Every structure is written in structure tokens, then in C-alpha cells.
Amino acid sequence: MGGVREGSVITRKPIGNQSFNLSLPISSMSSLVNTVYSVRLSSSAEASCPPRNRRLAAKPSCISLNSKRRRLVVRATETDTNEVGAKAPDNAPAQSGSSFNQILGIKGAKQETNKWKIRVQLTKPVTWPPLIWGVVCGAAASGNFHWTVEDVAKSIVCMLMSGPCLTGYTQTINDWYDRDIDAINEPYRPIPSGAVSENEVITQIWVLLLGGLGLGGLLDVWAGHNFPVIFYLALGGSLLSYIYSAPPLKLKQNGWIGNFALGASYISLPWWAGQALFGTLTPDIIVLTLLYSVAGLGIAIVNDFKSIEGDRQMGLQSLPVAFGSETAKWICVGAIDITQLSVAGYLLGAGKPYYALALVGLIAPQVFFQFKYFLKDPVKYDVKYQASAQPFLILGLLVTALATSH
């Protein structure tokens, strides 16, 4: 192989004591080098340009420029991936969401495919305790509850009626009629996501409704009532739940009426059922519990903040939509606090100052948590606020019930 041609690369390959000159076109060699170099880039994020003392091509500067271009592409891709990953939790719960949240029916739930777990999720067990507690308060207010096996069994059946059956019915039917709103606000929930079928939802609604009404009738027979007061309380509460969620009335379209109806369902109705089971409902108790339902209105407003966008698009006049978030926050805490202070004043006027003082003492931590969580950000801290403040509110209910029984 003679002299060097222009546009070639020369390397020497020793064989024995001799060396041979190999000549290749620069274009071929450059293509080969770029290919090898690209492989090295993909296998190591820290690949650098070839060492300067290694003569791979006639124009190493071209390779250096090319490698810089490739690095820029790789870095841009990594940035885009990170940005998408940060936005994903806003659109759907993570695959590593909480199974505990799923079974309670609250946000942050794990995506589930088990039908029975989805059915329980629709009933939102996290909403049962206030109803169960209401039965306890009614039994305490009656003054006739005794720690016997029969009375305990009666109260447990009444709790099953109020909590899993009729509250589960209420939550399921509400989710059914809110499926269009949820498709906007929370599209990953069981009904809008298609995790549960239409027939399965409707079947669940009927089973829970009839089960709750049946338990109400059973309790009337068990208590020896001449008039089936508990059955009619269950029937009236079920009707209220229906017109709250379903058109044409759909009480929830009006923030004031809808939230008061919800508050009465959570506070007054279970209290009345518990008191009727062991004693007699009196007009003063009915008025007092309806007054307490105004505090329930405030609690219901807490859940409206997370649905502002969907409510506005669907024409629902929730209080945050009608008045704006800032004003609605103060309406919410005002309804909760002023109502309890009014009840404390009632107890003081009824000659029960110690009960009134105990109730005021339970209002103070609620106000603290309102400023710490709710008033700062009612959407971000709604769960923390309710978990922190509501135990004091329901303890106040029990204090009031005990005061009325003595």
C-alpha cells in the first residue's frame, strides 16, 4: 500500500516485526467512530470526549460537537420526565396509595379492583362515626339506658341501622348522582372511573336502604312501640337523603338548605332514634338538636371547598361558589362555634353551669385548630382539621346529652 491519499486515515497494525499501513475513507471512519461513541454515551451518563492522544479521526472536533449535542438531548429528556412525574398525583392517586384510605373512602386511596372493597369504599365508613355517636347521645339523653345485654344489643342494632346501612345508602346514592361532578373533580373515584358498574351501584343502594328500614322496624317491635317511630325516622331520613342528592329537588344545589339538611341527618336523626329507642322524644330535645344541626351545616361546608371547580361547572350553588372561598371559610367556622356557644348559653340558663363550662372548654381547641389548619387552607388541610377538631365537637354533643338527661 503506497502513499497516503487525501481524505484518508492511517493507522499502523503491527504483525510480527512488520507494520502495514491501512487506509480508509474519512467518512467511513467518522461514521464508525460516531456509532461506537453513541453506544458509549447510552451506557454511561458520564461519558466524555475521547482522549486527546487517541487519533481516531482526522477531525476530532466534529465528534466533540456531536457529543455535546447528544448530551443536551439526554438532559432535556430527563427534565421532561421529572415534570410529568410531579404532575401525576394531581390527576390520579398513586399506585402506592393507601389501602386504609381506600377502605375508609377518603382521598389518597389506592386504586382497587376487588369489588367488595369498592362497595365498602362507596359507603364511606369514615362518615359512620358521627351517626353512631349520635345514637350514643340519644341513648344517654333518654336517661333510661342500662348496661344490660339487651340494651347494649339494641343500641348496636340501632348503630348498624344509622351507620353502615342508612349512611352507606346516603353516600352511595350521593356518589351516583354526583358522578358527572366527580368526573371533573375526582375522575379516579369508583363510579366515574368505571371500577363499578351501574347495576352494581343501583343494587347496593336498594340493599342498604331496605336493610336500614328493616332494622328500624325490628327496633320498634323490640322496644314495644305502638307507633313505629324509629321506622318512620329511618324512612324520613332516607327520603331526605334522596332529595338532597337527586333531581329535581337536589337540595345540595343550594348551599344553605343542602348543608343544613346534611347537618340534621348527621346530628338530629341518630340522636332522635337513640332517644326514641330507650325513652321518649320531647319538643325541647327536638329544638335543641335542630339547633346543633347548624353546627353540622358548618361541618358540611368543609367538604365543599374541594369541589368548587366541579360545582361551578355543574351550576351547584355551594357556599364557596356563591360567596367565594374566603367568605365561606368564616361562615363555616362561625356556624360551628356560634352554635355551640348558643347551646352552652342554653345549658347555663337551664341551671347547669358545669355542663355549660365543660362545653365551652371543648369549643376552645376547635377554634385553635380552625386557625392552625382550616383558615389557612381549607382544601389542603381539610382532613387534618376534621381529624383534629371534630372529636371535641362530638364530645360536646355527649356533654349536652348528659346535661339534658339530668
Short mmCIF file of C-alpha atoms in Angstrom, two decimals:
data_model
loop_
_atom_site.label_atom_id
_atom_site.label_comp_id
_atom_site.label_asym_id
_atom_site.label_seq_id
_atom_site.Cartn_x
_atom_site.Cartn_y
_atom_site.Cartn_z
CA MET A 1 0.00 0.00 0.00
CA GLY A 2 1.71 3.10 -1.28
CA GLY A 3 1.37 6.75 -0.41
CA VAL A 4 -1.39 8.34 1.55
CA ARG A 5 -4.43 9.54 -0.34
CA GLU A 6 -6.12 12.82 0.61
CA GLY A 7 -9.18 12.24 2.73
CA SER A 8 -7.87 9.08 4.41
CA VAL A 9 -6.91 8.00 7.90
CA ILE A 10 -3.74 5.97 8.52
CA THR A 11 -3.25 3.50 11.35
CA ARG A 12 -0.49 1.03 11.82
CA LYS A 13 -1.23 -2.56 12.67
CA PRO A 14 1.88 -4.45 13.76
CA ILE A 15 2.26 -8.09 12.72
CA GLY A 16 5.40 -9.67 13.88
CA ASN A 17 8.26 -7.30 13.10
CA GLN A 18 6.43 -5.63 10.23
CA SER A 19 3.77 -2.98 10.11
CA PHE A 20 1.15 -2.37 7.45
CA ASN A 21 -0.49 0.91 6.53
CA LEU A 22 -4.28 0.67 6.33
CA SER A 23 -6.14 3.42 4.54
CA LEU A 24 -9.88 4.02 4.98
CA PRO A 25 -12.03 6.90 3.79
CA ILE A 26 -12.56 9.52 6.46
CA SER A 27 -16.35 9.46 6.00
CA SER A 28 -16.47 5.73 6.76
CA MET A 29 -14.20 6.00 9.72
CA SER A 30 -16.09 9.02 11.12
CA SER A 31 -19.39 7.14 10.83
CA LEU A 32 -17.94 4.16 12.60
CA VAL A 33 -16.48 6.27 15.40
CA ASN A 34 -19.75 8.15 15.91
CA THR A 35 -21.64 4.87 16.15
CA VAL A 36 -19.26 3.47 18.75
CA TYR A 37 -19.27 6.71 20.65
CA SER A 38 -23.08 6.85 20.72
CA VAL A 39 -23.18 3.39 22.30
CA ARG A 40 -20.77 4.57 24.96
CA LEU A 41 -22.97 7.59 25.67
CA SER A 42 -26.09 5.45 26.15
CA SER A 43 -24.32 3.04 28.51
CA SER A 44 -22.76 5.74 30.71
CA ALA A 45 -24.28 9.09 31.65
CA GLU A 46 -20.80 10.40 32.40
CA ALA A 47 -19.19 9.55 29.02
CA SER A 48 -16.79 12.25 27.85
CA CYS A 49 -14.99 13.08 24.63
CA PRO A 50 -12.25 10.64 23.54
CA PRO A 51 -8.81 11.37 24.96
CA ARG A 52 -6.83 13.86 23.01
CA ASN A 53 -3.90 11.47 22.45
CA ARG A 54 -6.11 8.95 20.71
CA ARG A 55 -6.12 9.59 16.95
CA LEU A 56 -9.49 8.24 15.84
CA ALA A 57 -10.33 10.64 13.07
CA ALA A 58 -8.89 13.43 11.05
CA LYS A 59 -11.42 15.92 12.55
CA PRO A 60 -11.97 15.14 16.23
CA SER A 61 -13.65 18.49 16.76
CA CYS A 62 -16.69 17.23 14.84
CA ILE A 63 -17.09 14.36 17.26
CA SER A 64 -16.77 16.73 20.23
CA LEU A 65 -19.55 18.93 18.89
CA ASN A 66 -21.70 15.91 18.16
CA SER A 67 -21.25 14.56 21.69
CA LYS A 68 -22.31 17.87 23.17
CA ARG A 69 -25.45 17.81 21.09
CA ARG A 70 -26.25 14.31 22.30
CA ARG A 71 -25.77 15.30 25.93
CA LEU A 72 -28.18 18.17 25.58
CA VAL A 73 -30.84 15.85 24.21
CA VAL A 74 -30.43 13.40 27.09
CA ARG A 75 -30.67 16.11 29.73
CA ALA A 76 -33.79 17.62 28.18
CA THR A 77 -35.47 14.24 28.22
CA GLU A 78 -34.71 13.76 31.91
CA THR A 79 -36.20 17.17 32.74
CA ASP A 80 -39.42 16.43 30.89
CA THR A 81 -39.80 13.12 32.71
CA ASN A 82 -39.42 14.77 36.08
CA GLU A 83 -42.01 17.38 35.25
CA VAL A 84 -44.58 14.80 34.22
CA GLY A 85 -43.90 12.76 37.34
CA ALA A 86 -44.60 15.77 39.56
CA LYS A 87 -47.99 16.37 37.97
CA ALA A 88 -49.26 12.82 38.03
CA PRO A 89 -50.61 12.80 41.61
CA ASP A 90 -52.89 15.76 40.78
CA ASN A 91 -54.72 13.74 38.16
CA ALA A 92 -54.97 10.35 39.82
CA PRO A 93 -53.97 8.68 43.06
CA ALA A 94 -50.63 6.98 43.06
CA GLN A 95 -50.48 3.26 42.57
CA SER A 96 -48.90 3.15 46.01
CA GLY A 97 -51.93 4.91 47.55
CA SER A 98 -53.16 3.87 50.96
CA SER A 99 -55.31 0.75 51.28
CA PHE A 100 -56.52 2.16 54.59
CA ASN A 101 -57.73 5.35 52.89
CA GLN A 102 -59.39 3.23 50.22
CA ILE A 103 -61.46 1.24 52.68
CA LEU A 104 -62.46 4.41 54.56
CA GLY A 105 -63.49 6.15 51.34
CA ILE A 106 -61.23 9.19 51.64
CA LYS A 107 -58.75 10.81 49.27
CA GLY A 108 -55.32 9.30 48.86
CA ALA A 109 -56.90 5.90 48.31
CA LYS A 110 -55.22 3.07 46.49
CA GLN A 111 -56.74 2.05 43.16
CA GLU A 112 -58.64 -1.16 43.91
CA THR A 113 -60.12 -3.87 41.71
CA ASN A 114 -61.72 -6.03 44.39
CA LYS A 115 -65.47 -5.46 44.07
CA TRP A 116 -66.25 -5.88 47.75
CA LYS A 117 -63.61 -3.38 48.77
CA ILE A 118 -65.01 -0.95 46.20
CA ARG A 119 -68.53 -1.48 47.59
CA VAL A 120 -67.30 -0.64 51.09
CA GLN A 121 -65.45 2.39 49.72
CA LEU A 122 -68.72 3.71 48.25
CA THR A 123 -70.34 3.67 51.70
CA LYS A 124 -67.50 5.85 53.09
CA PRO A 125 -67.03 4.25 56.52
CA VAL A 126 -65.20 7.39 57.64
CA THR A 127 -68.63 9.09 57.77
CA TRP A 128 -70.24 6.49 60.04
CA PRO A 129 -68.83 7.53 63.46
CA PRO A 130 -70.89 10.76 63.84
CA LEU A 131 -74.09 8.79 63.25
CA ILE A 132 -73.03 6.04 65.66
CA TRP A 133 -72.11 8.69 68.20
CA GLY A 134 -75.50 10.34 67.69
CA VAL A 135 -77.18 7.10 68.77
CA VAL A 136 -74.99 7.07 71.90
CA CYS A 137 -76.00 10.65 72.68
CA GLY A 138 -79.70 9.87 72.21
CA ALA A 139 -79.47 6.84 74.47
CA ALA A 140 -77.66 8.94 77.09
CA ALA A 141 -80.23 11.74 76.80
CA SER A 142 -83.11 9.30 77.36
CA GLY A 143 -81.93 8.58 80.90
CA ASN A 144 -83.22 5.01 80.52
CA PHE A 145 -80.22 3.21 79.07
CA HIS A 146 -78.78 0.49 81.31
CA TRP A 147 -75.65 -1.57 80.83
CA THR A 148 -77.53 -4.79 80.26
CA VAL A 149 -77.00 -7.26 77.43
CA GLU A 150 -80.38 -6.37 75.92
CA ASP A 151 -79.87 -2.61 75.97
CA VAL A 152 -76.36 -2.94 74.54
CA ALA A 153 -77.68 -5.22 71.79
CA LYS A 154 -80.46 -2.74 70.97
CA SER A 155 -78.00 0.11 70.72
CA ILE A 156 -75.68 -1.91 68.44
CA VAL A 157 -78.55 -2.70 66.07
CA CYS A 158 -79.53 0.99 66.06
CA MET A 159 -75.93 1.90 65.23
CA LEU A 160 -75.89 -0.60 62.36
CA MET A 161 -79.08 0.96 61.02
CA SER A 162 -77.76 4.53 61.29
CA GLY A 163 -74.17 3.92 60.19
CA PRO A 164 -73.40 1.15 57.68
CA CYS A 165 -76.94 0.83 56.29
CA LEU A 166 -78.51 4.28 56.01
CA THR A 167 -75.32 6.36 55.94
CA GLY A 168 -73.90 3.87 53.44
CA TYR A 169 -77.08 4.29 51.39
CA THR A 170 -76.76 8.07 51.59
CA GLN A 171 -73.13 8.10 50.47
CA THR A 172 -73.68 5.63 47.64
CA ILE A 173 -76.68 7.46 46.21
CA ASN A 174 -74.84 10.77 46.55
CA ASP A 175 -71.88 9.39 44.59
CA TRP A 176 -74.25 8.04 41.96
CA TYR A 177 -75.90 11.41 41.32
CA ASP A 178 -72.55 13.21 41.62
CA ARG A 179 -70.83 11.05 39.02
CA ASP A 180 -70.67 13.88 36.47
CA ILE A 181 -69.15 16.27 39.02
CA ASP A 182 -66.72 13.61 40.23
CA ALA A 183 -65.66 13.03 36.62
CA ILE A 184 -64.33 16.61 36.78
CA ASN A 185 -63.05 16.82 40.36
CA GLU A 186 -62.01 13.23 41.10
CA PRO A 187 -62.21 11.12 37.92
CA TYR A 188 -60.43 8.20 39.58
CA ARG A 189 -63.26 7.51 42.06
CA PRO A 190 -65.09 4.17 41.67
CA ILE A 191 -68.15 5.29 39.68
CA PRO A 192 -66.65 7.78 37.18
CA SER A 193 -63.62 5.54 36.65
CA GLY A 194 -65.83 2.58 35.76
CA ALA A 195 -64.47 0.41 38.59
CA VAL A 196 -68.07 -0.47 39.48
CA SER A 197 -70.98 -0.86 37.05
CA GLU A 198 -74.32 0.96 37.04
CA ASN A 199 -76.26 -2.18 38.00
CA GLU A 200 -73.90 -2.88 40.90
CA VAL A 201 -74.34 0.64 42.26
CA ILE A 202 -78.14 0.56 42.00
CA THR A 203 -78.28 -2.88 43.64
CA GLN A 204 -76.17 -1.60 46.52
CA ILE A 205 -78.44 1.41 47.00
CA TRP A 206 -81.54 -0.79 47.31
CA VAL A 207 -79.93 -3.38 49.59
CA LEU A 208 -78.69 -0.73 52.03
CA LEU A 209 -81.99 1.17 52.00
CA LEU A 210 -84.18 -1.88 52.61
CA GLY A 211 -81.74 -3.21 55.20
CA GLY A 212 -81.87 0.05 57.15
CA LEU A 213 -85.66 0.28 57.02
CA GLY A 214 -85.95 -3.36 58.09
CA LEU A 215 -83.72 -2.77 61.12
CA GLY A 216 -85.82 0.28 62.02
CA GLY A 217 -88.98 -1.80 62.03
CA LEU A 218 -87.25 -4.50 64.08
CA LEU A 219 -86.19 -1.96 66.71
CA ASP A 220 -89.77 -0.68 67.05
CA VAL A 221 -91.01 -4.20 67.71
CA TRP A 222 -88.13 -4.84 70.13
CA ALA A 223 -88.85 -1.62 72.05
CA GLY A 224 -92.61 -2.37 72.19
CA HIS A 225 -93.64 0.82 70.38
CA ASN A 226 -97.31 1.17 69.50
CA PHE A 227 -96.30 3.66 66.81
CA PRO A 228 -93.26 2.70 64.67
CA VAL A 229 -91.36 5.89 65.41
CA ILE A 230 -87.90 4.52 64.57
CA PHE A 231 -89.09 3.10 61.24
CA TYR A 232 -90.55 6.47 60.27
CA LEU A 233 -87.39 8.28 61.37
CA ALA A 234 -85.41 5.92 59.12
CA LEU A 235 -87.87 6.44 56.26
CA GLY A 236 -87.83 10.23 56.67
CA GLY A 237 -84.03 10.29 56.81
CA SER A 238 -83.81 8.14 53.67
CA LEU A 239 -86.19 10.45 51.83
CA LEU A 240 -84.15 13.46 52.94
CA SER A 241 -81.00 11.77 51.65
CA TYR A 242 -82.65 11.12 48.29
CA ILE A 243 -83.92 14.66 47.71
CA TYR A 244 -80.57 16.00 48.90
CA SER A 245 -78.75 14.23 46.04
CA ALA A 246 -81.32 13.55 43.31
CA PRO A 247 -83.11 15.85 40.88
CA PRO A 248 -85.46 17.61 40.56
CA LEU A 249 -85.16 18.99 44.13
CA LYS A 250 -81.49 18.20 44.73
CA LEU A 251 -81.20 20.21 47.93
CA LYS A 252 -77.43 20.33 47.67
CA GLN A 253 -77.78 22.80 44.79
CA ASN A 254 -78.47 25.38 47.50
CA GLY A 255 -75.61 25.71 49.94
CA TRP A 256 -77.74 26.77 52.90
CA ILE A 257 -80.62 24.29 52.61
CA GLY A 258 -78.48 21.39 51.48
CA ASN A 259 -75.87 21.71 54.21
CA PHE A 260 -78.47 22.16 56.94
CA ALA A 261 -80.27 19.03 55.73
CA LEU A 262 -76.95 17.19 55.85
CA GLY A 263 -76.21 18.51 59.34
CA ALA A 264 -79.63 17.43 60.59
CA SER A 265 -79.10 13.95 59.13
CA TYR A 266 -75.80 13.57 60.95
CA ILE A 267 -76.78 15.04 64.32
CA SER A 268 -80.54 15.16 64.88
CA LEU A 269 -81.82 11.95 63.28
CA PRO A 270 -79.48 9.45 65.01
CA TRP A 271 -79.98 11.25 68.32
CA TRP A 272 -83.75 11.01 67.91
CA ALA A 273 -83.51 7.32 67.03
CA GLY A 274 -81.38 6.56 70.11
CA GLN A 275 -83.62 8.52 72.42
CA ALA A 276 -86.82 7.04 70.98
CA LEU A 277 -85.39 3.53 71.38
CA PHE A 278 -84.87 3.92 75.14
CA GLY A 279 -87.19 6.79 76.07
CA THR A 280 -89.47 9.47 74.65
CA LEU A 281 -88.72 12.34 72.29
CA THR A 282 -89.67 15.71 73.75
CA PRO A 283 -90.12 19.07 71.98
CA ASP A 284 -87.19 20.68 73.81
CA ILE A 285 -84.83 17.92 72.64
CA ILE A 286 -86.06 18.27 69.06
CA VAL A 287 -85.39 22.04 69.11
CA LEU A 288 -82.00 21.64 70.80
CA THR A 289 -80.76 19.04 68.31
CA LEU A 290 -82.01 21.06 65.34
CA LEU A 291 -80.02 24.00 66.73
CA TYR A 292 -76.99 21.76 66.95
CA SER A 293 -77.58 20.86 63.29
CA VAL A 294 -76.45 24.38 62.38
CA ALA A 295 -73.01 23.27 63.57
CA GLY A 296 -73.50 20.29 61.26
CA LEU A 297 -74.09 22.79 58.45
CA GLY A 298 -70.65 24.23 59.16
CA ILE A 299 -69.06 20.80 59.09
CA ALA A 300 -70.75 20.08 55.75
CA ILE A 301 -69.29 23.27 54.26
CA VAL A 302 -65.77 21.92 54.94
CA ASN A 303 -66.31 19.28 52.25
CA ASP A 304 -67.49 21.83 49.66
CA PHE A 305 -64.12 23.52 49.16
CA LYS A 306 -62.53 20.59 47.34
CA SER A 307 -65.40 20.54 44.81
CA ILE A 308 -65.52 24.22 43.85
CA GLU A 309 -64.49 23.70 40.21
CA GLY A 310 -66.96 20.90 39.53
CA ASP A 311 -69.78 22.60 41.46
CA ARG A 312 -69.31 25.79 39.47
CA GLN A 313 -69.35 23.94 36.13
CA MET A 314 -72.46 21.98 37.10
CA GLY A 315 -74.33 25.04 38.44
CA LEU A 316 -74.37 23.99 42.12
CA GLN A 317 -74.50 26.98 44.45
CA SER A 318 -72.38 25.66 47.28
CA LEU A 319 -71.36 28.37 49.72
CA PRO A 320 -67.73 28.51 48.49
CA VAL A 321 -69.08 29.01 44.95
CA ALA A 322 -71.74 31.54 45.97
CA PHE A 323 -69.64 33.64 48.36
CA GLY A 324 -66.06 32.80 47.44
CA SER A 325 -63.62 30.73 49.44
CA GLU A 326 -62.55 33.48 51.82
CA THR A 327 -66.06 34.39 52.97
CA ALA A 328 -67.22 30.77 53.05
CA LYS A 329 -64.38 29.88 55.43
CA TRP A 330 -65.69 32.33 58.02
CA ILE A 331 -69.31 31.26 57.50
CA CYS A 332 -68.18 27.71 58.19
CA VAL A 333 -66.32 28.36 61.44
CA GLY A 334 -68.97 30.85 62.57
CA ALA A 335 -71.75 28.27 62.17
CA ILE A 336 -69.75 25.72 64.19
CA ASP A 337 -68.60 27.99 67.01
CA ILE A 338 -71.62 30.26 67.47
CA THR A 339 -73.98 27.28 67.56
CA GLN A 340 -72.01 25.57 70.33
CA LEU A 341 -71.74 28.80 72.31
CA SER A 342 -75.52 29.20 71.99
CA VAL A 343 -76.05 25.68 73.35
CA ALA A 344 -73.68 26.46 76.22
CA GLY A 345 -75.79 29.56 76.96
CA TYR A 346 -78.94 27.39 76.90
CA LEU A 347 -77.42 24.98 79.41
CA LEU A 348 -76.34 27.87 81.63
CA GLY A 349 -79.85 29.29 81.53
CA ALA A 350 -81.26 25.85 82.37
CA GLY A 351 -79.29 25.89 85.62
CA LYS A 352 -76.47 23.57 84.53
CA PRO A 353 -73.37 25.78 84.74
CA TYR A 354 -70.85 22.92 84.96
CA TYR A 355 -72.08 21.34 81.76
CA ALA A 356 -72.02 24.77 80.09
CA LEU A 357 -68.44 25.33 81.27
CA ALA A 358 -67.39 21.88 80.02
CA LEU A 359 -68.88 22.66 76.60
CA VAL A 360 -67.01 25.98 76.39
CA GLY A 361 -63.81 24.12 77.29
CA LEU A 362 -64.42 21.79 74.32
CA ILE A 363 -65.03 24.72 71.94
CA ALA A 364 -61.60 26.28 72.65
CA PRO A 365 -59.45 23.58 70.96
CA GLN A 366 -61.78 23.63 67.94
CA VAL A 367 -61.08 27.34 67.49
CA PHE A 368 -57.34 26.66 67.81
CA PHE A 369 -57.40 24.04 65.04
CA GLN A 370 -59.55 26.27 62.84
CA PHE A 371 -56.80 28.89 62.83
CA LYS A 372 -53.99 26.34 62.60
CA TYR A 373 -55.41 24.37 59.67
CA PHE A 374 -58.76 25.28 58.18
CA LEU A 375 -58.50 29.04 57.83
CA LYS A 376 -55.00 28.72 56.31
CA ASP A 377 -56.03 26.37 53.52
CA PRO A 378 -59.42 24.57 53.68
CA VAL A 379 -58.53 22.30 50.75
CA LYS A 380 -55.04 21.28 51.78
CA TYR A 381 -55.80 20.79 55.47
CA ASP A 382 -59.43 19.62 55.42
CA VAL A 383 -58.64 16.08 56.63
CA LYS A 384 -56.19 17.29 59.28
CA TYR A 385 -58.68 19.86 60.52
CA GLN A 386 -61.57 17.44 60.77
CA ALA A 387 -59.44 14.78 62.45
CA SER A 388 -58.18 17.32 64.98
CA ALA A 389 -61.29 19.39 65.72
CA GLN A 390 -64.30 17.11 65.30
CA PRO A 391 -63.55 14.83 68.28
CA PHE A 392 -64.08 17.86 70.53
CA LEU A 393 -67.35 18.69 68.79
CA ILE A 394 -68.79 15.20 69.23
CA LEU A 395 -67.66 15.17 72.87
CA GLY A 396 -69.62 18.39 73.24
CA LEU A 397 -72.67 16.55 71.90
CA LEU A 398 -72.30 13.94 74.63
CA VAL A 399 -71.91 16.64 77.30
CA THR A 400 -75.14 18.23 76.07
CA ALA A 401 -76.94 14.87 76.04
CA LEU A 402 -75.85 14.08 79.58
CA ALA A 403 -76.97 17.56 80.69
CA THR A 404 -80.46 17.04 79.27
CA SER A 405 -80.82 13.63 80.93
CA HIS A 406 -80.32 15.04 84.46
#
